[in-house]
XYZ file of C-alpha atoms in Angstrom:
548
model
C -0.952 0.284 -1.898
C 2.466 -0.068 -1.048
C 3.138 1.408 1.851
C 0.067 1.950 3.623
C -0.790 3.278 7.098
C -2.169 1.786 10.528
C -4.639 5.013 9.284
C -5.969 3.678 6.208
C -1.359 1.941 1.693
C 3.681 3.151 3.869
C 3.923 2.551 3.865
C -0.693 3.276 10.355
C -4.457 3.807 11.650
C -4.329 7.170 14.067
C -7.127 7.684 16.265
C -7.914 8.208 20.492
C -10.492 6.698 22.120
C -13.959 7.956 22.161
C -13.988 10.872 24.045
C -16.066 9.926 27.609
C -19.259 11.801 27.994
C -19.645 12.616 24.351
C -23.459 12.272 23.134
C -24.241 12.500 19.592
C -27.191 11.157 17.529
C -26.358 8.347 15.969
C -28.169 9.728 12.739
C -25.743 11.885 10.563
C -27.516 16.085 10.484
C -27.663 16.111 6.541
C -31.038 17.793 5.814
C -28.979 21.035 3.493
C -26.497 17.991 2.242
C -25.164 19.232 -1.139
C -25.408 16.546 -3.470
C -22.594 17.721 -5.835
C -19.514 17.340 -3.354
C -18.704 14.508 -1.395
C -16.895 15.177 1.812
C -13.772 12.828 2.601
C -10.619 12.933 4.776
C -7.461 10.821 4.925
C -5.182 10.278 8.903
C -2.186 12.087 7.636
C -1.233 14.734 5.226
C -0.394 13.351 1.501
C 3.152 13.545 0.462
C 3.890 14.192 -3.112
C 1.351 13.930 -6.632
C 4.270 12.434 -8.351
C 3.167 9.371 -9.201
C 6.664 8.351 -10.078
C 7.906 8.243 -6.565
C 4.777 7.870 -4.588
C 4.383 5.025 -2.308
C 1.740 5.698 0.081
C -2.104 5.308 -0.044
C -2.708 8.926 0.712
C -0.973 10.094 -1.871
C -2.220 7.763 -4.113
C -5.913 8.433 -3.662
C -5.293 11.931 -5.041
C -3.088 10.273 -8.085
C -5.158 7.562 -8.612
C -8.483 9.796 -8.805
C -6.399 12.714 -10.710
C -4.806 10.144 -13.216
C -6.235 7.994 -16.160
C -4.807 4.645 -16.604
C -4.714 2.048 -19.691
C -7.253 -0.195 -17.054
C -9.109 0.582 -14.249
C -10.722 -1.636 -11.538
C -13.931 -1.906 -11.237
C -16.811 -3.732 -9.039
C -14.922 -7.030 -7.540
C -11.361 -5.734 -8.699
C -12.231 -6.510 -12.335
C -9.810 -4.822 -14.881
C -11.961 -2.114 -17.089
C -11.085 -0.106 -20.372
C -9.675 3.536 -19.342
C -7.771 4.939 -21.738
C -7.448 2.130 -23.558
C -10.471 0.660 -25.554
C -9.020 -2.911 -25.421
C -5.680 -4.687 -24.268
C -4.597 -8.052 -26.164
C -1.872 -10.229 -25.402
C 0.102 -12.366 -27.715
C -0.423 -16.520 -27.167
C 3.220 -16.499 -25.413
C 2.034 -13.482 -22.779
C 5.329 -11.693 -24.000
C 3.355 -8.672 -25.616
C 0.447 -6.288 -24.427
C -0.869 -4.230 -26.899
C -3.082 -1.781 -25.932
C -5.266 1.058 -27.804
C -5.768 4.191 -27.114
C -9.222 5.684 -27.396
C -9.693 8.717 -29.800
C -9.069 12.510 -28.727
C -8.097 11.899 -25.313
C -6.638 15.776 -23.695
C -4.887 16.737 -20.623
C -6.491 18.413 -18.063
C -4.807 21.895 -20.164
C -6.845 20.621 -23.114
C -3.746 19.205 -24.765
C -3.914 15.810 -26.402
C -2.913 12.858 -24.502
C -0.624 10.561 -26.973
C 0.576 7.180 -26.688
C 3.927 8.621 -26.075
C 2.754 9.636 -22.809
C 2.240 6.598 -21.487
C 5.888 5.402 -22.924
C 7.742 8.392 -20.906
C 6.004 7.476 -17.633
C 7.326 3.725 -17.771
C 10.751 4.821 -18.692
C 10.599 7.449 -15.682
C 10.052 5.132 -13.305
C 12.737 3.374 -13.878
C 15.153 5.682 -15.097
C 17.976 5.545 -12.356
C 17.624 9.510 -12.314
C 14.453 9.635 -10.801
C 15.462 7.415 -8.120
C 11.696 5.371 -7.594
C 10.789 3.101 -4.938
C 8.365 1.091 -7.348
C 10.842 0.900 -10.233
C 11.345 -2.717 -9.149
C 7.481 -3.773 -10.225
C 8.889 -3.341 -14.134
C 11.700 -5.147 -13.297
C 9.722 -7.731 -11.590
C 7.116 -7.791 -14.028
C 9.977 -8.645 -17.164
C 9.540 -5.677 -19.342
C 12.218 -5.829 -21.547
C 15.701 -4.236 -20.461
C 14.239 -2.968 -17.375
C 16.610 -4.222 -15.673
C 19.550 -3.163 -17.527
C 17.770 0.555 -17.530
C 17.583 0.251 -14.191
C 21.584 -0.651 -13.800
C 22.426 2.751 -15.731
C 23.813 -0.293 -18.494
C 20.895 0.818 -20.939
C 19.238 4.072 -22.291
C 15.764 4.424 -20.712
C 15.100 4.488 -24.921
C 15.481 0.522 -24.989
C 13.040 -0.615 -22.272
C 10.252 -2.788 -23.531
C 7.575 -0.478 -24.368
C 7.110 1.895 -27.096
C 4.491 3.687 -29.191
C 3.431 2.822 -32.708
C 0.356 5.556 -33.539
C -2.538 5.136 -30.983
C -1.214 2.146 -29.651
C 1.337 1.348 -26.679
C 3.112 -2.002 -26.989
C 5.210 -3.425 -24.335
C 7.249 -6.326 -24.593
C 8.581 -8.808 -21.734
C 11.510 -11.317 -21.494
C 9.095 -13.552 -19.956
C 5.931 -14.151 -19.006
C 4.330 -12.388 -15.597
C 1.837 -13.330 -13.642
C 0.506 -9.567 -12.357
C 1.472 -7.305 -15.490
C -1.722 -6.834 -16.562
C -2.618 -5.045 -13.188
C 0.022 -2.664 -13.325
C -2.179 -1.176 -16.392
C -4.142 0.350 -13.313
C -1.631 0.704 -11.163
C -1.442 4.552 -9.888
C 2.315 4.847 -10.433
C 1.976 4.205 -14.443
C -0.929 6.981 -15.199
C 1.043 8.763 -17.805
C 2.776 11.511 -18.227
C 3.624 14.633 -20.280
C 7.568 14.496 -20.702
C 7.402 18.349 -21.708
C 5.667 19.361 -18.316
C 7.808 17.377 -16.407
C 10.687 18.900 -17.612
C 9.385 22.457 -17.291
C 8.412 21.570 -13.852
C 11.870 20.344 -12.792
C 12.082 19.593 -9.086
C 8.992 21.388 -8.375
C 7.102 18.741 -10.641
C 4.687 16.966 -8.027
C 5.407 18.972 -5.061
C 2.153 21.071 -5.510
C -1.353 20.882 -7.056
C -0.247 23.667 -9.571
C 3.402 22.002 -10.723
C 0.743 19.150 -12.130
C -1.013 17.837 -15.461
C -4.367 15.580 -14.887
C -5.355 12.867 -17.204
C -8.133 11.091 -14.884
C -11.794 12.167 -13.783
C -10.783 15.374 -11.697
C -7.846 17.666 -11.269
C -6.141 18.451 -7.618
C -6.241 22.269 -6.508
C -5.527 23.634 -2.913
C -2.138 21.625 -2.278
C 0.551 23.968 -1.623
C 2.904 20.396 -0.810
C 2.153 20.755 2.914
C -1.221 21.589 4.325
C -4.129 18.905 5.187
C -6.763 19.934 2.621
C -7.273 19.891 -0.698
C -9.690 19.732 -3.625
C -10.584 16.910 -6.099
C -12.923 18.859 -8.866
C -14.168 17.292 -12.101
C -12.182 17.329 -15.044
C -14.179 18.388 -18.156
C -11.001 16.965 -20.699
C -11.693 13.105 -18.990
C -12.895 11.474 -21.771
C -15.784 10.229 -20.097
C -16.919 12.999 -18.412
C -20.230 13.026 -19.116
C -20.749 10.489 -16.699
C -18.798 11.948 -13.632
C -21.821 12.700 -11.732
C -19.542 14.736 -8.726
C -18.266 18.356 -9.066
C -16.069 18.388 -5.952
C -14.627 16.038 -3.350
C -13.284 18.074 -0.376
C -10.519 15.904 1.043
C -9.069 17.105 4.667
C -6.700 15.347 7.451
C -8.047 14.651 10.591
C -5.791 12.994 12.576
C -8.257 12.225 15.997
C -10.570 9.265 14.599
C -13.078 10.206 17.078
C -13.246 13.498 15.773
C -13.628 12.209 12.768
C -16.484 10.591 13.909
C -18.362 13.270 15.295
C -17.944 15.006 11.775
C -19.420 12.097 10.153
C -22.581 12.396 13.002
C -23.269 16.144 12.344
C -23.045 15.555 8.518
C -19.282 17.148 7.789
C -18.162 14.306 6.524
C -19.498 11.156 4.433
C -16.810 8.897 5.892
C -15.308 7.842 9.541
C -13.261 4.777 9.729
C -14.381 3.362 13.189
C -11.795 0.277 13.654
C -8.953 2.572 15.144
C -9.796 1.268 19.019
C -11.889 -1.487 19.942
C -14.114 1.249 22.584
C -14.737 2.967 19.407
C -15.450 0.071 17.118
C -17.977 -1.200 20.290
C -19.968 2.103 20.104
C -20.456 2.159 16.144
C -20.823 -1.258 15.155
C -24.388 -1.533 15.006
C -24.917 2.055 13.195
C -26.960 1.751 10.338
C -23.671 3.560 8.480
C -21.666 0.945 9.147
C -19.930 -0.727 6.015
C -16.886 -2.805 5.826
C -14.011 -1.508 4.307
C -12.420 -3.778 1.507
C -8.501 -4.405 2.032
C -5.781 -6.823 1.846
C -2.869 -5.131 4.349
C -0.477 -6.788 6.556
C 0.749 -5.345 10.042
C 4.088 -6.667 10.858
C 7.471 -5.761 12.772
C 10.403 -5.393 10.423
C 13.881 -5.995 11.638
C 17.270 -3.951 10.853
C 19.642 -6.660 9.437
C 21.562 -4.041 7.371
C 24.442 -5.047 10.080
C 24.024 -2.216 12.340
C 22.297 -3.721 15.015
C 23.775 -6.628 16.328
C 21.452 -8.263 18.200
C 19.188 -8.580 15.336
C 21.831 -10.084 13.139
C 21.733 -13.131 15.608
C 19.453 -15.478 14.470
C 18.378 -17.362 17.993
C 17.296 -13.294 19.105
C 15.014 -12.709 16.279
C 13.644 -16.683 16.324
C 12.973 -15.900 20.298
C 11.726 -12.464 19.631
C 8.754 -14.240 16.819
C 8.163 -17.198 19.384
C 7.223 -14.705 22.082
C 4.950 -12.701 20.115
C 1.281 -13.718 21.144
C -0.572 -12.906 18.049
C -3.565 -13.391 19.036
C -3.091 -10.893 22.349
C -2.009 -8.154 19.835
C -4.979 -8.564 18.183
C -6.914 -8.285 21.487
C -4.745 -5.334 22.887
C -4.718 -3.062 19.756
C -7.432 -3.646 16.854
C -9.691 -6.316 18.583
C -12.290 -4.600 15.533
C -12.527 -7.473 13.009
C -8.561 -7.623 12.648
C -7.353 -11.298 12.338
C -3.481 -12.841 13.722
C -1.570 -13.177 11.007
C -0.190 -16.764 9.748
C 1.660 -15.634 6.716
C 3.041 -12.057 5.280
C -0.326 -12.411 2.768
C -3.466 -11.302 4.613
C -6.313 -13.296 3.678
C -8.723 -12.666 0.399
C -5.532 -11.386 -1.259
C -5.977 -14.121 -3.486
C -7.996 -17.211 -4.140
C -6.127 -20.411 -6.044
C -6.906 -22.427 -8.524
C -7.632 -25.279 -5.881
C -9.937 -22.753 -3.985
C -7.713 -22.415 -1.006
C -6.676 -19.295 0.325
C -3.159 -18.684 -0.775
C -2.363 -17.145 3.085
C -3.737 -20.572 3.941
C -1.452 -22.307 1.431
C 1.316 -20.563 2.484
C 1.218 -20.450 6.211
C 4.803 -21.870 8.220
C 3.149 -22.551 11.455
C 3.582 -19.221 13.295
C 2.588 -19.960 16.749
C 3.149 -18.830 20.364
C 6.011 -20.560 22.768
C 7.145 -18.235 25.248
C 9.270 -21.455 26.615
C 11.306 -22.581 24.120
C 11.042 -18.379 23.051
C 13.698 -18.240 26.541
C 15.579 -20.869 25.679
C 16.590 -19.367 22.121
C 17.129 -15.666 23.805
C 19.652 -17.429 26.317
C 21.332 -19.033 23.954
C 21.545 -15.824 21.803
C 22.586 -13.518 24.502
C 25.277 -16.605 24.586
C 26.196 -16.156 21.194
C 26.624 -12.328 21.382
C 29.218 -12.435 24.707
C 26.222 -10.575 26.350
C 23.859 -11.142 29.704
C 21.235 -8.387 27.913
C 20.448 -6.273 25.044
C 18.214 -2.856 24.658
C 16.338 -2.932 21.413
C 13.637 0.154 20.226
C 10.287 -0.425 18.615
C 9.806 2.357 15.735
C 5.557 2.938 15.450
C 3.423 5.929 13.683
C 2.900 8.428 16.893
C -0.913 9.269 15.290
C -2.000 5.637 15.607
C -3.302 4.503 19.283
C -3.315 1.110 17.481
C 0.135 1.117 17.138
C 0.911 2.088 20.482
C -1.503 -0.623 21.848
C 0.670 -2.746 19.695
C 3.856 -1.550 20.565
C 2.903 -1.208 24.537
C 1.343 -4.750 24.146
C 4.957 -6.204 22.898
C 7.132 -4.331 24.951
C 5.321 -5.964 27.993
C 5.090 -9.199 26.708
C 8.804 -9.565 25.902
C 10.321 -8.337 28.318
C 8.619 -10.609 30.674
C 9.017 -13.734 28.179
C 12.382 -12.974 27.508
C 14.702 -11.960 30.588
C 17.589 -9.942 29.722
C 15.685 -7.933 27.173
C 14.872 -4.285 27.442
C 12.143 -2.600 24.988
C 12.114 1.319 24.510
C 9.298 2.775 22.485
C 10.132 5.517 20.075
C 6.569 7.068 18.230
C 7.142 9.332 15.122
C 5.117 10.715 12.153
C 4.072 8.676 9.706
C 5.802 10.700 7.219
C 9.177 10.361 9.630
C 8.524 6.416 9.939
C 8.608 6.078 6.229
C 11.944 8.293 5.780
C 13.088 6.010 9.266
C 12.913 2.866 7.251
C 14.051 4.036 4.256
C 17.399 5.149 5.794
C 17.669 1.947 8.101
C 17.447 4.436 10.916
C 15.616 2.142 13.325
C 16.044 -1.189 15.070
C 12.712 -2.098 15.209
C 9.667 -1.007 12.921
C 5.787 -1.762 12.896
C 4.725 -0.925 9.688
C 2.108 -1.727 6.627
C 2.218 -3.106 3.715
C -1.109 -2.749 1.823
C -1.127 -4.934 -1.283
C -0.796 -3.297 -4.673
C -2.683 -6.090 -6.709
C -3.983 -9.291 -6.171
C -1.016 -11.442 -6.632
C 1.173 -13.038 -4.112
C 4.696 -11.274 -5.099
C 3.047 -8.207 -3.869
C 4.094 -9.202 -0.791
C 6.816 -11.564 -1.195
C 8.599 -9.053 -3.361
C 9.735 -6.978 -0.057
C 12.265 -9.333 0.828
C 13.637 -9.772 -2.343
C 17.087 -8.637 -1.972
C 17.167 -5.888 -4.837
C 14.206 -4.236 -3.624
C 13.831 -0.532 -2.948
C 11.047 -1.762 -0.434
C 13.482 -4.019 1.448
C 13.559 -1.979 4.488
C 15.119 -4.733 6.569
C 17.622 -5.362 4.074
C 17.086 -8.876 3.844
C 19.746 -10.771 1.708
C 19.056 -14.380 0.782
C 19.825 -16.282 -2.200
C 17.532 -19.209 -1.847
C 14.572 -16.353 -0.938
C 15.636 -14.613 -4.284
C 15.831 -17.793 -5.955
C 12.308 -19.025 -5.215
C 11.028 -15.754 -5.423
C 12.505 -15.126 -9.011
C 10.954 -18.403 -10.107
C 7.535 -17.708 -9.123
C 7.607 -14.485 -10.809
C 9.249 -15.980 -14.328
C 9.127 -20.016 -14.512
C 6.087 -20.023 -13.172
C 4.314 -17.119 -13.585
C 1.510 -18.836 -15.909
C 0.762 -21.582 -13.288
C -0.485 -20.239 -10.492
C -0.197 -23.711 -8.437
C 3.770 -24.083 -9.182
C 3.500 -20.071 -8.083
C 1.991 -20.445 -4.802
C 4.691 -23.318 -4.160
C 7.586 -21.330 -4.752
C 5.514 -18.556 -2.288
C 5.176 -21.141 0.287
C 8.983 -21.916 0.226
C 9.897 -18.059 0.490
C 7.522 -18.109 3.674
C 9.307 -20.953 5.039
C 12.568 -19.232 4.567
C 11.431 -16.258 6.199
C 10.092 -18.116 8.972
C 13.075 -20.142 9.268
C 15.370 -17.306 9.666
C 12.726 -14.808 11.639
C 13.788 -12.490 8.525
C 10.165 -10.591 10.179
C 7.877 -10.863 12.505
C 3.946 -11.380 11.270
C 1.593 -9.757 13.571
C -2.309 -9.392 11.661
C -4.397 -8.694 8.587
C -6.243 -6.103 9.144
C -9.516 -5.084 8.310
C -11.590 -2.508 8.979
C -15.558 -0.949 9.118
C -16.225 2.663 8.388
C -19.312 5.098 8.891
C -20.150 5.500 5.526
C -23.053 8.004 4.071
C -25.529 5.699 2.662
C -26.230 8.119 -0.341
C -22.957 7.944 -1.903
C -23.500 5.286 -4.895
C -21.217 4.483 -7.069
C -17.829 4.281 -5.268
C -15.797 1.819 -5.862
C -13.319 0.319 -2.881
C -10.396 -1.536 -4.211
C -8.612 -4.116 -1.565
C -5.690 -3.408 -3.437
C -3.687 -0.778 -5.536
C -6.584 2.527 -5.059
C -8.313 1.993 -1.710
C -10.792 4.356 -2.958
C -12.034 5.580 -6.733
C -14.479 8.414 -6.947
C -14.581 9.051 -10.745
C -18.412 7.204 -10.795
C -19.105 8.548 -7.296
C -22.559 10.520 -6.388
C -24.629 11.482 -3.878
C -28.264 10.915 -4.005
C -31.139 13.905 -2.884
């Protein structure tokens, strides 16, 4: 989702090499398993349950298993009833209708109205509530959301409404990914009284909440590592959540996490955080691959603040001296690919059959020589002989500071006059970092949030939220724009206008592509039923179980 992690979203992957000397059976110590809880853990804390603002994965695998949608994805990322027993759409794709199932209840046994689903839509992108993902309705052409958005419209005339059991929402034009959003995590609904009640506690804790999905959240005082995912008995299909309790911790040292999974603690035990690690698990029996479309990348300050990056010929040297493929080698050498394009692979297929990361792809490639010539002629530009620029990373994620060690290295030797500092911080603090343009520098990740192209290409877009850079380019917003309205039913004429916006990027070294990633985890081989989502939730537990 969104903003993911090198830990997996963050919006990064935490971990320390296998500890040397360290001998455990490769065969996980389950004979007392309890088959009624499933044992989980995420790299960093979660940050908030209010799915309003959230836009990290962690956070979004308690909201996303805690909240009932219209849709839900199922096996292969197909789109399946939830709350809604069908969704049509009129012949010009300009209205979704969808209707509600009978007696659906909150998790305090109220009902759960169409009207819920209305409030949540106009939360997000009521200027009040100040969310990063308000620009997806925008985006997506629901009616007036822009406007709403501008504070030049009530949140009362945005293009959904609620006529009985049914929740109608009209666009301005047609959109190529609305549908998904009817799964999306940030558009569960939500009860306008509780919210209200709640005030600026709403979200902040597993008690200032109201659950609409499979299970309810308990245990989260809004700051500690562990907490509880227990059935819901109000989920109107509750009869067939087989699991009474999902124990979710943080454990921040992969290879502890590891050793967990090896003496039965845990069912999971993501394995791609170092290549020594990756090495010693591959060929357990455990091993499965992990499903998801993220991009690792460096994103550059051009809010104006740092000058060097505001010169062209510097960032354009700073891209042709990146060795992709020695990234790869130095940091996540576990199945990780170099990027060509801001879309990872199998984010989406085309109509043609090509891989739109394929269709897309500039030419990203590696010339440390002409990479010297363009940093001379920069320094030139600025009145300088040498600059001092600092990498931002996640301080939990050895991959990240292979990555960022790797680069620092790398540069400096390709380009002379250049001086790299390294500066590791939370997670949490990396998020807030780029959010406030407090950095220079930043390797982050953007996990996709549905299968679609603007997922990605809707970063750079100048108006939003999730612009970190602060990118600001007309022709970008104008191809980007058309992709997302003109051609938004042709998926061909789409993927053109997505290959011009990479060109522009690449162009202008707007960022700096580094890999897709992908990743294997230990995985308990009697959990059936889970469903892994390469985008929007990573993870759904509501048909989870564990065998005997």
């Amino acid at each position: 989702m969104g903003k993911t992690s090198f830990l997996k979203r963050s919006l990064m992957t935490a971990g320390l090499a296998i500890v040397a000397g360290v001998t455990l059976s490769a065969c996980r110590q389950n004979a007392s398993e309890d088959t009624s809880t499933i044992n989980w853990y995420t790299p960093t804390e979660i940050l908030t349950l209010d799915m309003s603002k959230n836009t990290d994965s962690y956070s979004a695998l308690a909201i996303g298993n805690s909240g009932m949608n219209l849709l839900r994805q199922g096996k292969n990322g197909t789109l399946q009833p939830d709350a809604a027993t069908s969704v049509t759409v009129s012949a010009d794709g300009l209205t979704y209708t969808a209707t509600l199932r009978d007696g659906l209840k909150w998790s305090d046994g109220s009902d759960l109205t169409a009207e819920d689903f209305v409030y949540s839509w106009r939360r997000i992108v009521d200027p009040k509530t100040a969310s990063e993902y308000a620009y997806l309705v925008t985006d997506a052409h629901v009616k007036n959301a822009e406007e709403v958005l501008n504070g030049e419209k009530p949140v009362s005339e945005l293009g959904v409404k609620a006529e009985g059991n049914k929740v109608i929402f009209t666009l301005s034009e047609p959109s190529p990914f609305f549908e998904d959003l009817l799964s999306f995590a940030n558009f569960v609904p939500q009860k306008e009284a509780f919210v209200k009640k709640a005030g600026s506690n709403y979200g902040t804790t597993s008690k200032a909440m109201l659950y609409s999905g499979a299970y309810t959240v308990s245990d989260w005082n809004g700051t500690n590592g562990s907490w509880t995912l227990k059935k819901n008995k109000y989920y109107w299909d509750a009869k067939h959540v087989k699991t009474k309790t999902i124990n979710v911790q943080t454990i921040k040292k992969p290879d502890t996490a590891v050793q967990m999974f090896k003496r039965g603690q845990l069912d999971i035990a993501n394995i791609s955080n170092t290549q020594p690690m990756y090495i010693a698990n591959a060929s357990n029996p455990s091993v499965t691959k992990v499903s998801e479309a993220a991009s690792a990348y460096m994103s550059y300050n051009l809010s104006g603040s740092v000058k060097p990056l505001m010169n062209t010929k510097i960032r354009q040297a700073l891209n042709l001296a990146t060795n992709r493929d020695g990234v790869v080698k130095a940091a996540i050498d576990t199945g990780s690919v170099a990027a060509q394009s801001l879309v990872p692979k199998s984010l989406e297929t085309l109509p043609n059959g090509q891989d739109l990361s394929d269709y897309v792809a500039p030419g990203y490639h590696y010339d440390p020589k002409e990479a010297a010539k363009l940093f001379k002629e920069g320094l030139a530009e600025l009145g300088v002989k040498s600059i001092n620029l600092t990498i931002t990373a996640d301080s939990e994620s050895p991959a990240a500071k292979a990555a960022v060690d790797y680069l620092q290295q790398s540069w400096q030797q390709a380009l002379p006059g250049l001086t790299i500092n390294e500066k590791f911080v939370t997670f949490k603090q990396r998020v807030a970092d780029l959010q406030s343009q407090n950095y220079e520098v930043a390797l982050t990740l953007w996990g996709g949030d549905y299968p679609e192209g603007s997922t990605f290409y809707g970063l750079f877009n100048s108006t939003s939220s999730n612009n970190y850079g602060k990118v600001n380019d007309a022709n970008y917003d104008a191809v980007y724009n058309k992709a997302i309205s003109t051609d938004a039913m042709d998926k061909m004429a789409g993927a053109e206008d997505y290959k011009a916006a990479e060109k522009i990027l690449y162009d202008n070294a707007y960022y700096n592509p580094l890999y897709a990633r992908s990743s294997s985890a230990l995985q308990n081989k009697k959990i059936k039923g889970l469903i892994r989502n390469s985008t929007g939730l990573s993870v759904d537990f509501t048909y989870a179980y564990k065998t005997k």
